[in-house]
Coordinates of C-alpha atoms and ligand atoms in Angstrom, one line a residue:
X1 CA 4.4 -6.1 38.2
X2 CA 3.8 -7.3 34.7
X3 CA 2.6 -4.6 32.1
X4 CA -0.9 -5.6 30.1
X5 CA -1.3 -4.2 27.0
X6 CA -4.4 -2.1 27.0
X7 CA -6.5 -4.7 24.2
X8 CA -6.3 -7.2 26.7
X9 CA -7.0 -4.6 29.5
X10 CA -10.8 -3.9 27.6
X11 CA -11.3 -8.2 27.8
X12 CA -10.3 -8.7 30.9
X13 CA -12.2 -10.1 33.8
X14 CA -12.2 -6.8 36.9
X15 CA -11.7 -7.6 40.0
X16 CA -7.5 -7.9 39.5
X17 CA -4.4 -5.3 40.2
X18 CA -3.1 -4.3 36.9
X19 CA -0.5 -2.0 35.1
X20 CA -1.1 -0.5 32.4
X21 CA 1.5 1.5 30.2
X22 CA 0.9 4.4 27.2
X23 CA 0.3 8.2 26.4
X24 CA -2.2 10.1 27.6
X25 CA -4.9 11.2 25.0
X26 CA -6.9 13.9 27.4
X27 CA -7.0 14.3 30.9
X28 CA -10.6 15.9 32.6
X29 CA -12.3 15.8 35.8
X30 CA -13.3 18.1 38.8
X31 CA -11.6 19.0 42.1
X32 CA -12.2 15.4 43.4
X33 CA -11.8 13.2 40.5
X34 CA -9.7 13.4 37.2
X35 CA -10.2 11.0 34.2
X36 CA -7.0 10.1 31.9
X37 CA -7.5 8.3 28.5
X38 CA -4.6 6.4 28.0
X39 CA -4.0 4.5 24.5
X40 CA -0.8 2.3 24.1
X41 CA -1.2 1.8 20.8
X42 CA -2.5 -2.2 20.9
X43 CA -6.1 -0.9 20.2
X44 CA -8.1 2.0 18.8
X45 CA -9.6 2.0 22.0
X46 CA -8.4 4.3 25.2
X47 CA -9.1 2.9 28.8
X48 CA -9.8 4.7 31.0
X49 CA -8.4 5.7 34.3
X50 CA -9.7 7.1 37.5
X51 CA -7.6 9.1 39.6
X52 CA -8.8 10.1 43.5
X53 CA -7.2 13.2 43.2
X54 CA -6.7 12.9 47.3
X55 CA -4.5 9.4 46.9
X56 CA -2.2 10.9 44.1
X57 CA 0.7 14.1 44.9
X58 CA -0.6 17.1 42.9
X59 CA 3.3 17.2 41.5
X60 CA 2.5 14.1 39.7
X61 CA -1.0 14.5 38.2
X62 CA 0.0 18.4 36.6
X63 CA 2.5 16.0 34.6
X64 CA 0.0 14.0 33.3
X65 CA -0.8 15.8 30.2
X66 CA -1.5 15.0 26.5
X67 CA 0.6 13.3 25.0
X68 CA 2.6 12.3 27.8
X69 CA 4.0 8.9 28.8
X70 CA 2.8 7.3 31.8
X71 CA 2.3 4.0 33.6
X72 CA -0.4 3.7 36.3
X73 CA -1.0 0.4 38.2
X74 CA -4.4 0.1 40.5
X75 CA -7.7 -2.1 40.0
X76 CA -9.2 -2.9 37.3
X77 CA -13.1 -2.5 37.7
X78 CA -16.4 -2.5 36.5
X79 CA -16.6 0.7 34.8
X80 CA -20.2 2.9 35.6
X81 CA -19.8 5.5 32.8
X82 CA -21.2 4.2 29.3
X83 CA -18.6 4.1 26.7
X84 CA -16.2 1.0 28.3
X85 CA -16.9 -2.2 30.4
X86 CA -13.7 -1.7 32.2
X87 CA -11.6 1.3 34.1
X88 CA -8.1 1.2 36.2
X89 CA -8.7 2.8 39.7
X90 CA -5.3 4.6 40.1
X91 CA -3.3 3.3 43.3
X92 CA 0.2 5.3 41.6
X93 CA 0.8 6.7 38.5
X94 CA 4.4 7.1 37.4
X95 CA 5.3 9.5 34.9
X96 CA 8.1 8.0 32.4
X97 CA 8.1 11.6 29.6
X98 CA 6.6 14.4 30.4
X99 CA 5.0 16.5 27.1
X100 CA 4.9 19.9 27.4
X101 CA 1.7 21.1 26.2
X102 CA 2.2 24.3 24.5
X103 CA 4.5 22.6 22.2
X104 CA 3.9 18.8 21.3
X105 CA 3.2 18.8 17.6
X106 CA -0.5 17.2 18.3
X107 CA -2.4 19.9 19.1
X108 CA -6.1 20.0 18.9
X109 CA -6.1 23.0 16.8
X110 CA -4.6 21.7 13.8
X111 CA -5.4 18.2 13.1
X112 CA -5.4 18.5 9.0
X113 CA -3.7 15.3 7.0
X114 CA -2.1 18.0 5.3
X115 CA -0.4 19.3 8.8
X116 CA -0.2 15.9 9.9
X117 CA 2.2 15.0 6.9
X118 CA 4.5 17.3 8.2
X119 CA 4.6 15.8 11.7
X120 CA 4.7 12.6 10.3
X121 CA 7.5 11.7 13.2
X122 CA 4.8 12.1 15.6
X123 CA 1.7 11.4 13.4
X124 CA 1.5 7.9 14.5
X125 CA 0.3 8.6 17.9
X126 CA -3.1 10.1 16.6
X127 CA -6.2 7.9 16.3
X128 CA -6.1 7.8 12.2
X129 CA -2.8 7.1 11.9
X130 CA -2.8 4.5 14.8
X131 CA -6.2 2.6 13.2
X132 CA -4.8 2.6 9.8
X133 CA -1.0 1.6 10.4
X134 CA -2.5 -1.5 12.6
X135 CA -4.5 -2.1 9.3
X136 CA -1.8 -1.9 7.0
X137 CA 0.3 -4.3 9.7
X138 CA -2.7 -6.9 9.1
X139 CA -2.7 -6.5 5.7
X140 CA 1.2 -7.4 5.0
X141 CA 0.4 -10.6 7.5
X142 CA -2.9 -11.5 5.3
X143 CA -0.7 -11.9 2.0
X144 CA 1.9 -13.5 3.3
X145 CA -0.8 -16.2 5.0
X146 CA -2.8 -16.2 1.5
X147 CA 0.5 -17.1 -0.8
X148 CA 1.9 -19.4 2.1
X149 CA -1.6 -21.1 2.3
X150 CA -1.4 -21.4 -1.4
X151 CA 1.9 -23.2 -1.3
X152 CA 4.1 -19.9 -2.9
X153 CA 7.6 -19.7 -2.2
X154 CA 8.0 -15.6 -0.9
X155 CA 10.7 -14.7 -3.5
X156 CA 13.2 -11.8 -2.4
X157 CA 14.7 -9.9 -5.2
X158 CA 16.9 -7.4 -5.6
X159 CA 16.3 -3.8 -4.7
X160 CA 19.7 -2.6 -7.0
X161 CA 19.4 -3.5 -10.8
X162 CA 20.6 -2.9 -14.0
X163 CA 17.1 -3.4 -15.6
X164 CA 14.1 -1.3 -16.4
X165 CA 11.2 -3.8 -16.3
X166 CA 8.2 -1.2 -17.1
X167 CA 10.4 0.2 -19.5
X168 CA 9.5 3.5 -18.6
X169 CA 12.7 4.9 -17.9
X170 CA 11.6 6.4 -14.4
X171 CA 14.3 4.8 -12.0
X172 CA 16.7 6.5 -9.3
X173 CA 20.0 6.0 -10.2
X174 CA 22.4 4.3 -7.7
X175 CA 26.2 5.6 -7.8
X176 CA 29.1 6.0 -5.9
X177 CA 30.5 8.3 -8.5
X178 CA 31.9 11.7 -7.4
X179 CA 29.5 14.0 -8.9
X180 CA 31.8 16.8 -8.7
X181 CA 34.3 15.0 -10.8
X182 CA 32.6 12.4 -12.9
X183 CA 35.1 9.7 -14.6
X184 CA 34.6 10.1 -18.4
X185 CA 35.6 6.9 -20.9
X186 CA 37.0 7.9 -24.1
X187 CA 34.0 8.8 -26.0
X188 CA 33.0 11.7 -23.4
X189 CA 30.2 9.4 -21.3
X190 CA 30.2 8.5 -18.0
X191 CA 32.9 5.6 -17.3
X192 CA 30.4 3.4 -15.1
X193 CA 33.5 0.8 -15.1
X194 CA 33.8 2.9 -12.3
X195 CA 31.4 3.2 -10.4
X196 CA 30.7 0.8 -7.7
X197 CA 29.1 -2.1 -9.4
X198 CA 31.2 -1.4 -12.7
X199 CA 28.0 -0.7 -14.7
X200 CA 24.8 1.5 -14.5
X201 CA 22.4 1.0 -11.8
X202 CA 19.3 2.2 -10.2
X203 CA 16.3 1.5 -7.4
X204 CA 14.0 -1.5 -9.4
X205 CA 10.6 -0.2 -10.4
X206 CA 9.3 -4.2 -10.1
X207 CA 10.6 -7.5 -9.1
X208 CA 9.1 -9.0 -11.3
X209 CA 12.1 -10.2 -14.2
X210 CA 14.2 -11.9 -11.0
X211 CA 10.2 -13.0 -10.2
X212 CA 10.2 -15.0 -13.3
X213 CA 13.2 -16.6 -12.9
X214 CA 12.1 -17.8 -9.8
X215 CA 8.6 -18.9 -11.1
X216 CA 9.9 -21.0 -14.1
X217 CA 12.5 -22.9 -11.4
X218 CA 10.1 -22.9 -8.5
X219 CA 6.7 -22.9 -10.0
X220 CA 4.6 -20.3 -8.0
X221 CA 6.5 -16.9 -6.4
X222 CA 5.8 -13.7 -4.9
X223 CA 7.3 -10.8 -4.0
X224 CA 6.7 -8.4 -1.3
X225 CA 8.8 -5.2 -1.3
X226 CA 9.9 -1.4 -1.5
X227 CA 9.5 -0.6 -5.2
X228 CA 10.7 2.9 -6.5
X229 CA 9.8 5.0 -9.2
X230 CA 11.3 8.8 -10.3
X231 CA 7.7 9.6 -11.7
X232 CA 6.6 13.3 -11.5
X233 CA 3.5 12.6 -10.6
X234 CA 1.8 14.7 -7.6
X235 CA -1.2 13.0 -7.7
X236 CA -3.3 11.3 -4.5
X237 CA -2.3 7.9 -5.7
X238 CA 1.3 8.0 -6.7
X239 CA 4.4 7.7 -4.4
X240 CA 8.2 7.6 -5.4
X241 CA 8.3 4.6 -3.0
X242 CA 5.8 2.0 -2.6
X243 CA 5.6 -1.1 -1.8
X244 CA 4.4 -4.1 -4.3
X245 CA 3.3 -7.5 -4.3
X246 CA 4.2 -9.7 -7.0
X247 CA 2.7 -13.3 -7.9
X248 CA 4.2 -15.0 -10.4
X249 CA 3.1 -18.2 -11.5
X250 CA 4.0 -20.8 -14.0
X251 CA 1.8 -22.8 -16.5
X252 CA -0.8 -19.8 -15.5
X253 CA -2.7 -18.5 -18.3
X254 CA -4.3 -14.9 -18.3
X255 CA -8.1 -16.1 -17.2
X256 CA -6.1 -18.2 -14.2
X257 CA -3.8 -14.7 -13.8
X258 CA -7.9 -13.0 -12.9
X259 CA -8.6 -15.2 -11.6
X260 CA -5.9 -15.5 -8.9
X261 CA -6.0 -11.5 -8.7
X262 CA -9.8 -11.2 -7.6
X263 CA -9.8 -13.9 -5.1
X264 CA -7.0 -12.6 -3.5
X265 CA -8.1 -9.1 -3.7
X266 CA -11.7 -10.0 -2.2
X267 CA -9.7 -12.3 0.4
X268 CA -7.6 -9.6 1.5
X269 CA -10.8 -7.0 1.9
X270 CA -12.9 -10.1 3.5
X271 CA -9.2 -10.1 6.4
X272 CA -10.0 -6.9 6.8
X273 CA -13.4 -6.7 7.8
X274 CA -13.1 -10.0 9.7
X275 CA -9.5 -8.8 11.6
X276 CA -9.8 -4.9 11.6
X277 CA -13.1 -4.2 12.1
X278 CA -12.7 -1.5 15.2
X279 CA -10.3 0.0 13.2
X280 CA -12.3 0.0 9.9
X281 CA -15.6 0.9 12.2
X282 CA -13.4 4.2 13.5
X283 CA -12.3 5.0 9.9
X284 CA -16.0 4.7 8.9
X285 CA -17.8 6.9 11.4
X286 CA -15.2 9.3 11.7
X287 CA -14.1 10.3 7.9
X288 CA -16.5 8.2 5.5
X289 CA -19.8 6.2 6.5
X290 CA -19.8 4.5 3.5
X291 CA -16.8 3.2 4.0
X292 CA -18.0 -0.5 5.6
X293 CA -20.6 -0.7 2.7
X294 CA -18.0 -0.3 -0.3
X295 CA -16.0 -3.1 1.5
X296 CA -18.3 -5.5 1.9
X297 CA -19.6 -4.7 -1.7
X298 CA -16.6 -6.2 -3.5
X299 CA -16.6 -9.2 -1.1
X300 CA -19.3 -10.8 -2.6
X301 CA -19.7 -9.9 -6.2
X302 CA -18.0 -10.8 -9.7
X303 CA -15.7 -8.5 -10.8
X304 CA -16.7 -7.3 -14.3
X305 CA -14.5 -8.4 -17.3
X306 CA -13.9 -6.8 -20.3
X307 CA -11.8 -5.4 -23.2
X308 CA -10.1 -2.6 -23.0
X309 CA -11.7 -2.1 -26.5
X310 CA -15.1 -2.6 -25.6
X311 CA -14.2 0.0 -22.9
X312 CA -12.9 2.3 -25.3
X313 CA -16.3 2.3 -27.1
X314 CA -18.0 2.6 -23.7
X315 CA -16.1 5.6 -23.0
X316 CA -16.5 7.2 -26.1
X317 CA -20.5 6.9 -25.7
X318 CA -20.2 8.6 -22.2
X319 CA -18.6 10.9 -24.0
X320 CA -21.3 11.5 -27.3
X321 CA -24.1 11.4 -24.2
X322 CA -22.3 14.7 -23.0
X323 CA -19.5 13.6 -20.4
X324 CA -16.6 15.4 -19.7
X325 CA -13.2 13.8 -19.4
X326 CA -9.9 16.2 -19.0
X327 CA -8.0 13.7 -20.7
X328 CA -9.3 13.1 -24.8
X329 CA -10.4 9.4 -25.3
X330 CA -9.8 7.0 -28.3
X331 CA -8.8 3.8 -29.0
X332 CA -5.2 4.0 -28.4
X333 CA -4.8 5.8 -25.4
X334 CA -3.6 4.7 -22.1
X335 CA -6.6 5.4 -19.6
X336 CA -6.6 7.8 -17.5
X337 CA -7.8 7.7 -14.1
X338 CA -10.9 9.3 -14.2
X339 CA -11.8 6.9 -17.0
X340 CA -11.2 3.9 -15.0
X341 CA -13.2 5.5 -12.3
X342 CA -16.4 6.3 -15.2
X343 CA -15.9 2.7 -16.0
X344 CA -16.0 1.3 -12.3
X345 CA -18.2 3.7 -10.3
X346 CA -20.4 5.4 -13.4
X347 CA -20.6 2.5 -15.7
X348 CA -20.4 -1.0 -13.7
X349 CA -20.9 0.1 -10.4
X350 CA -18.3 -3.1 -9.2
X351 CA -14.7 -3.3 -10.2
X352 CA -13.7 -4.4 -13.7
X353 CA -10.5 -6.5 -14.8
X354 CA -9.9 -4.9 -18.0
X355 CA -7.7 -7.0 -20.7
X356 CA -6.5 -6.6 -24.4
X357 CA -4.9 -3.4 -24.2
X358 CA -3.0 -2.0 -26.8
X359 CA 0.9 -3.5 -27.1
X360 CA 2.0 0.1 -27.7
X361 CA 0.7 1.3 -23.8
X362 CA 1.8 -1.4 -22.2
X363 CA 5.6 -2.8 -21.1
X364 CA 7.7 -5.1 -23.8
X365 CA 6.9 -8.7 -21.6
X366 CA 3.4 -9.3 -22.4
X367 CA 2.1 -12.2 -24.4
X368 CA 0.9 -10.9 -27.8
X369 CA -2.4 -11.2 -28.9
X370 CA -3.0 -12.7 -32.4
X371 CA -4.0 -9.5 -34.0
X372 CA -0.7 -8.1 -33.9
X373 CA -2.0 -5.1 -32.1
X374 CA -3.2 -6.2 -28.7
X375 CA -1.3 -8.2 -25.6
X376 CA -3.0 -10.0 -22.9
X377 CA -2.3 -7.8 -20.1
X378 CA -5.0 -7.2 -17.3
X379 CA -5.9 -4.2 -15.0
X380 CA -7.9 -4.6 -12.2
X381 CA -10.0 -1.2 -11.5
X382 CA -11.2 -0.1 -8.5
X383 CA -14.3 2.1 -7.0
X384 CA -12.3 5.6 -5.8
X385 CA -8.7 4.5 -6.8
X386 CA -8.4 3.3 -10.5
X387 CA -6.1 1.0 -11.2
X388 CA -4.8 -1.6 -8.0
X389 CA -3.3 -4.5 -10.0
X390 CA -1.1 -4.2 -13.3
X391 CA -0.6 -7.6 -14.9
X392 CA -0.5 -10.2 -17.6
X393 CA 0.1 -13.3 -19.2
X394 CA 3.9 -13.1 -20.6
X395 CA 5.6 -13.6 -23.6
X396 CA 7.1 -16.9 -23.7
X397 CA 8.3 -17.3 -27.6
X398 CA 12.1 -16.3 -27.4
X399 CA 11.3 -15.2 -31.0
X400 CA 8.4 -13.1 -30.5
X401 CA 10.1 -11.6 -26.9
X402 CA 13.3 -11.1 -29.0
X403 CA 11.1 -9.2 -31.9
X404 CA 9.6 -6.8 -29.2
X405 CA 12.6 -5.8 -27.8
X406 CA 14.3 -4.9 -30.5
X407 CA 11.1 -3.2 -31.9
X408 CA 11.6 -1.1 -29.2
X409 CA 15.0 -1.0 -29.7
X410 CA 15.7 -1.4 -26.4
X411 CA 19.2 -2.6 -24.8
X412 CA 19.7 -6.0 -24.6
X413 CA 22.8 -5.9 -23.2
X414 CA 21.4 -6.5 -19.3
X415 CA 18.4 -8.2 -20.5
X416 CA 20.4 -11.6 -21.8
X417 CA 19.8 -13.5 -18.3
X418 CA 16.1 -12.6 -18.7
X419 CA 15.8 -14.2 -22.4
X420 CA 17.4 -17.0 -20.8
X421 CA 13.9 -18.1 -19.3
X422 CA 12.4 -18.2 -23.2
X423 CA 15.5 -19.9 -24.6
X424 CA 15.6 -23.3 -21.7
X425 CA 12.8 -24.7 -21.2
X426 CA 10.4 -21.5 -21.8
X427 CA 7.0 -22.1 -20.4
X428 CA 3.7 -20.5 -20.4
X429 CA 3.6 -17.9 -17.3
X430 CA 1.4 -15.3 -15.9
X431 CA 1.5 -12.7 -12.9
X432 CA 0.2 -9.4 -11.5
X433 CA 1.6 -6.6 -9.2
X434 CA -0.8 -5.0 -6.4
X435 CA 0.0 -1.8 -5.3
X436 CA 0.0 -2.6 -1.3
X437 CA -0.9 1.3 -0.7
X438 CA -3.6 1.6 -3.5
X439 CA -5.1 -1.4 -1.4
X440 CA -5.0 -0.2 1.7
X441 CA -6.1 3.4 0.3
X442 CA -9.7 1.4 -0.8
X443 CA -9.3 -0.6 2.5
X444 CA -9.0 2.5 4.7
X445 CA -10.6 4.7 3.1
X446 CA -8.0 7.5 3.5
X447 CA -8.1 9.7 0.1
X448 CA -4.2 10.3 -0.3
X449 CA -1.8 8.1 -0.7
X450 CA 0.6 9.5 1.9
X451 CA -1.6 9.0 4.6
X452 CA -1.3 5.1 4.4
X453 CA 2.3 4.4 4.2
X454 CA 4.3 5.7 7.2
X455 CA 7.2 7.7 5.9
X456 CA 5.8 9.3 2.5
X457 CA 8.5 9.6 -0.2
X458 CA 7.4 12.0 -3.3
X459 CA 8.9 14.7 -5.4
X460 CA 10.5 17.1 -3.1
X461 CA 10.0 15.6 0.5
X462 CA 12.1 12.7 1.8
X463 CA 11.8 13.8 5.6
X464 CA 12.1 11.6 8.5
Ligands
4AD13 O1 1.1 -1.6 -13.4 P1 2.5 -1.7 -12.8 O2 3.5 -0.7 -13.3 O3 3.0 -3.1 -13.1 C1 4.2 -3.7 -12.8 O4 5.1 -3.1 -12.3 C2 4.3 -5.1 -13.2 N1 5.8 -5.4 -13.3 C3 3.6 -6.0 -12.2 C4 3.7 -7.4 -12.5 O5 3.0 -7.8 -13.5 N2 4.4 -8.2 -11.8 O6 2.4 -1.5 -11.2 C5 1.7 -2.5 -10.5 C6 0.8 -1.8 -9.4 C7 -0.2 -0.8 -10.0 O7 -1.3 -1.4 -10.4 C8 -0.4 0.1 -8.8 O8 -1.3 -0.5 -7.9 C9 1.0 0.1 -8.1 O9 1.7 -1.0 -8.6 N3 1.7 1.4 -8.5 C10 1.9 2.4 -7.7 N4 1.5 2.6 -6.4 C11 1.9 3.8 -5.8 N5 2.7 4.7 -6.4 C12 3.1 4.5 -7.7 N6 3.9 5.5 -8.3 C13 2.7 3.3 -8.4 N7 3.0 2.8 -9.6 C14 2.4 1.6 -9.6
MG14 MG1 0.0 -0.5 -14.6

């Protein structure tokens, strides 16, 4: 007989022989009757199963514990408890893994994210993790759908590269090298002739460079990858690998750039509710029952716009009217996060695309402003997380990208094939970069960052 997953199971007409396949969640019942919860993982919801404790051996039913793997065939019925329309009446259960009790990982007893993190190899079989995981799986398909819909050609660039695109000098380096005996050149450095790619190399922090050559040949790109970044930061909202979707769109300017970034961003929430909802609705109920509310609040609004200098000024009258940030505030300064959040949650009460920061704070690319001082970047801030989206209109003078880059005296020695896109044909180009785990901490709900991704990668903890 044919397996049915259990989401089709909870549809299905009763009143047919079926077999169903998954780990049990609890067993309970009396000395006639037991009651297994069995979730396969299709579905936040368990069916559940009925046992005649007089047509199954007693061997069998004493393995049928938490957390064990089962498959039980018998008739699926009109169910008379509340709580489900349907139930399997067990004709034979067969047992496939046994889970012994006093130690599977799962226990009641200790079901903190914090413990959970370091079960993550068997964190996935809990409710949360199932409900969010499916959510993050619907996500990645929902941006795909939106770009393809669009007419976007998905763009894959390289994971290894020579280049620092933020410019923040936070990459992992990739060698072959023998660090135990490290080949010098004659000037005492490291001979990176020979290493494996003959030059220096390291885990990209963005796609986006290799993005732009493909948007000034192809017209309108994204990316959708692993992004890495050697930043010390133990915070809620940073990992050392993350994934990162990157438009990038010729002939764009940066009010199309906004625009682009809050449809999509209130298209992908919008998926979510329409696609996700018993996943969302267990989220909500269980950890957060404000949860649906904040969702459907940035579906339907305009996002707020404004200068990061008219934010600065903002801030600094929170500030005079007795506020207290950890982080000093002038006009300057990169925002912090709990400024972002004043602005967002205190101030606007909806999320705000902030534009015009300072060239100083932000990376070398970005179209300069006619003040000399400013560049047409754009942040998109979100209630609870801060920043989601990082992005801008670019630079495309050669002469003025050429005059920031030595400002900042950085090499240019990697960077040639880059210029290249200013010196043929330059055009006028925008894109953006949305963390895919700082939306799915907002779509989730989930307050750390390492509970939305499935194998969590920051400062000391790559396990699994
Ligand atoms: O603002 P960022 O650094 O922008 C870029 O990398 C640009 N190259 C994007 C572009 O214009 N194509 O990063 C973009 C987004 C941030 O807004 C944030 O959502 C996420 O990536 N992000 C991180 N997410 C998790 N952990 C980290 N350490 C992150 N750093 C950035
Ligand atoms: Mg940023």
């Amino acid at each position: 007989m044919e397996r049915t997953k259990i989401k089709e199971l909870l549809l299905a007409k009763p009143g047919q022989k079926v077999l169903a396949k998954g780990w049990v969640r609890t067993k309970r019942g009396n000395k006639e009757i037991a009651f297994i919860a069995l979730n396969d993982g299709s579905t936040i919801n368990n069916i559940q199963i009925v046992v005649d404790k007089s047509k199954i051996e007693d061997g069998i039913l004493a393995k049928v514990t938490t957390g064990a793997c089962i498959g039980v065939t018998g008739n699926l019925v009109e169910s008379v408890g509340s709580g489900q329309a349907v139930e399997i009446q067990a004709d034979s259960i067969e047992i496939y893994g046994e889970c012994d009790p006093m130690r599977f990982p799962l226990q009641k007893k200790d079901t903190s994210f914090e413990y959970l993190r370091s079960v993550a190899h068997m964190r996935m079989r809990t409710n949360t993790f199932g409900a969010v995981l499916r959510i993050r799986n619907q996500m990645a398909f929902a941006i795909h759908e939106y770009f393809h819909s669009k007419g976007f050609v998905y763009l894959n660039t390289p994971i290894i590269t020579e280049s620092d695109c933020e410019g923040a000098g936070q990459m992992f380096q990739v060698t072959t090298l023998d660090l135990e005996n490290i080949p010098r050149n004659k000037k005492g450095g490291i001979d990176y002739a020979k290493d494996f790619f003959g030059k220096q190399t390291s885990l990209t922090v963005s796609g986006q460079l290799e993005g732009e050559l493909g948007a000034t040949a192809l017209g309108e790109i994204y990316t959708f990858g692993p992004t890495f970044r050697a930043e010390n930061s133990n915070t809620p909202r940073h990992l050392a690998e993350f994934w990162m979707i990157e438009p990038e769109m010729a002939f764009y300017d940066i009010e199309q750039n906004m625009d682009l970034a809050e449809d999509f961003i209130k298209h992908l929430v919008q998926y979510a509710l329409d696609n996700c909802y018993d996943d969302i609705k267990f989220l909500n109920d269980r950890y957060d029952n404000t949860l649906i509310d904040r969702l459907k609040s940035v579906t339907g609004i305009d996002f707020v716009r404004l200068e990061y200098t008219e934010g600065i000024k903002i801030l600094e009258q929170a500030v005079a009217d007795g506020t207290q940030f950890e982080y000093p505030v002038s006009w300057g300064v990169d925002l912090q996060s709990e400024h972002e959040r004043y602005l967002v949650e205190k101030h606007f009460g909806k999320p705000v695309i902030l534009t015009g920061y300072p060239k100083d704070i932000k990376a070398f690319y970005m179209k300069q402003n006619e003040d000399g001082k400013t560049v047409r970047a754009m942040d998109v801030l979100f209630p609870k997380i801060g920043e989601i989206i990082g992005g801008s209109e670019r630079e495309s003078s050669l002469q003025k990208l050429e005059n920031r880059i030595n400002e900042l005296g950085m090499s240019r020695t990697n960077l040639e094939w880059y210029i290249d896109t200013r010196r043929f044909g330059s055009c006028p180009h925008s894109g953006f970069g949305l963390g895919f785990e700082r939306l799915l901490l907002f779509v989730t709900g989930m307050q750390n960052i390492r509970d939305v991704i499935p194998f969590p990668r920051t400062p000391k903890n790559a396990e699994f």
